Amino acid sequence: MSVTAGLLFRQLFELKSSTYTYLLADAETKQAVIIDPVLETADRDVRLIQQLGLKLLYAANTHVHADHVTGSGKLKAEIPGCQSVIALNSGAKADVYVKDGDVVKFGNFGLEVRATPGHTSGCLTYVLTDHSMAFTGDALLIRGCGRTDFQQGSCETLYKSVHEQIFTLPDECLLYPAHDYTGQTVTTVSEEKKFNPRLTKSLSEFCKIMKNLNLPKPKQIDRAVPANLLCGIQDSS
């Protein structure tokens, strides 16, 4: 596993919600983007960005999270020029709205936007334009996937999203999820096409699995969703 030449990449973790935050920057221009920041670790992220001498252009969310409050608003408050990014059809407030086929540019790099709804109606996967790595949010987890029983979830839509938008990437493409609860940090398209216990099934089998998960409500949902619809509780603009 190797990172594209000239790309600065950091994978960061927030323990309470088991959320991964990803910092990507052009080592030459220092322009950067952060994916799925968390409010509780925003100060850590600001400190790292300053230590590395980066210019943060965007704080991008893969979707409206239900298990944590986004750090986008706090990052905007702390870092001049930073703009929040989310899907056009997410229903959330942001500075920049993106849709399938758009590209979020930073320096000599870009993140291709792929619409991957199903967990929520506004889920996105951000794919480095050379297709070497992708950030799948909750659409595809390592040997799993996001739940489909709330926030306009749909097992049929999620199945189609993963198979058409993620599994069509090169087999060696590195996949980085928004969460992991078992200590794993990265997977590949090839691995998930072979070993994902849900998404290797037929559509009907997949939906049967998803409809029988009986998962508890996320602990922070009543706090997180309203705040995330407003770009995080720190955003008062």
PDB file of C-alpha atoms in Angstrom, residues 141-145 191-202 205-206 209:
ATOM      1  CA  LEU A 141     -17.203  -0.257   5.871  1.00  0.00           C
ATOM      2  CA  ILE A 142     -14.440  -2.833   6.262  1.00  0.00           C
ATOM      3  CA  ARG A 143     -16.285  -6.152   5.896  1.00  0.00           C
ATOM      4  CA  GLY A 144     -19.554  -4.317   6.443  1.00  0.00           C
ATOM      5  CA  CYS A 145     -21.683  -1.334   5.452  1.00  0.00           C
ATOM      6  CA  GLU A 191     -10.963  -7.572  -0.577  1.00  0.00           C
ATOM      7  CA  GLU A 192     -14.503  -6.277  -0.183  1.00  0.00           C
ATOM      8  CA  LYS A 193     -15.675  -7.891  -3.416  1.00  0.00           C
ATOM      9  CA  LYS A 194     -14.399 -11.201  -2.059  1.00  0.00           C
ATOM     10  CA  PHE A 195     -14.912 -11.044   1.679  1.00  0.00           C
ATOM     11  CA  ASN A 196     -17.643  -8.547   2.568  1.00  0.00           C
ATOM     12  CA  PRO A 197     -20.212 -10.789   4.310  1.00  0.00           C
ATOM     13  CA  ARG A 198     -23.124  -8.609   3.237  1.00  0.00           C
ATOM     14  CA  LEU A 199     -22.313  -7.143  -0.137  1.00  0.00           C
ATOM     15  CA  THR A 200     -21.110 -10.396  -1.690  1.00  0.00           C
ATOM     16  CA  LYS A 201     -24.690 -11.694  -1.374  1.00  0.00           C
ATOM     17  CA  SER A 202     -27.511 -11.263  -3.860  1.00  0.00           C
ATOM     18  CA  GLU A 205     -30.146 -11.763   0.578  1.00  0.00           C
ATOM     19  CA  PHE A 206     -28.495  -8.431   1.345  1.00  0.00           C
ATOM     20  CA  ILE A 209     -29.638  -9.234   6.325  1.00  0.00           C
TER      21      ILE A 209
END
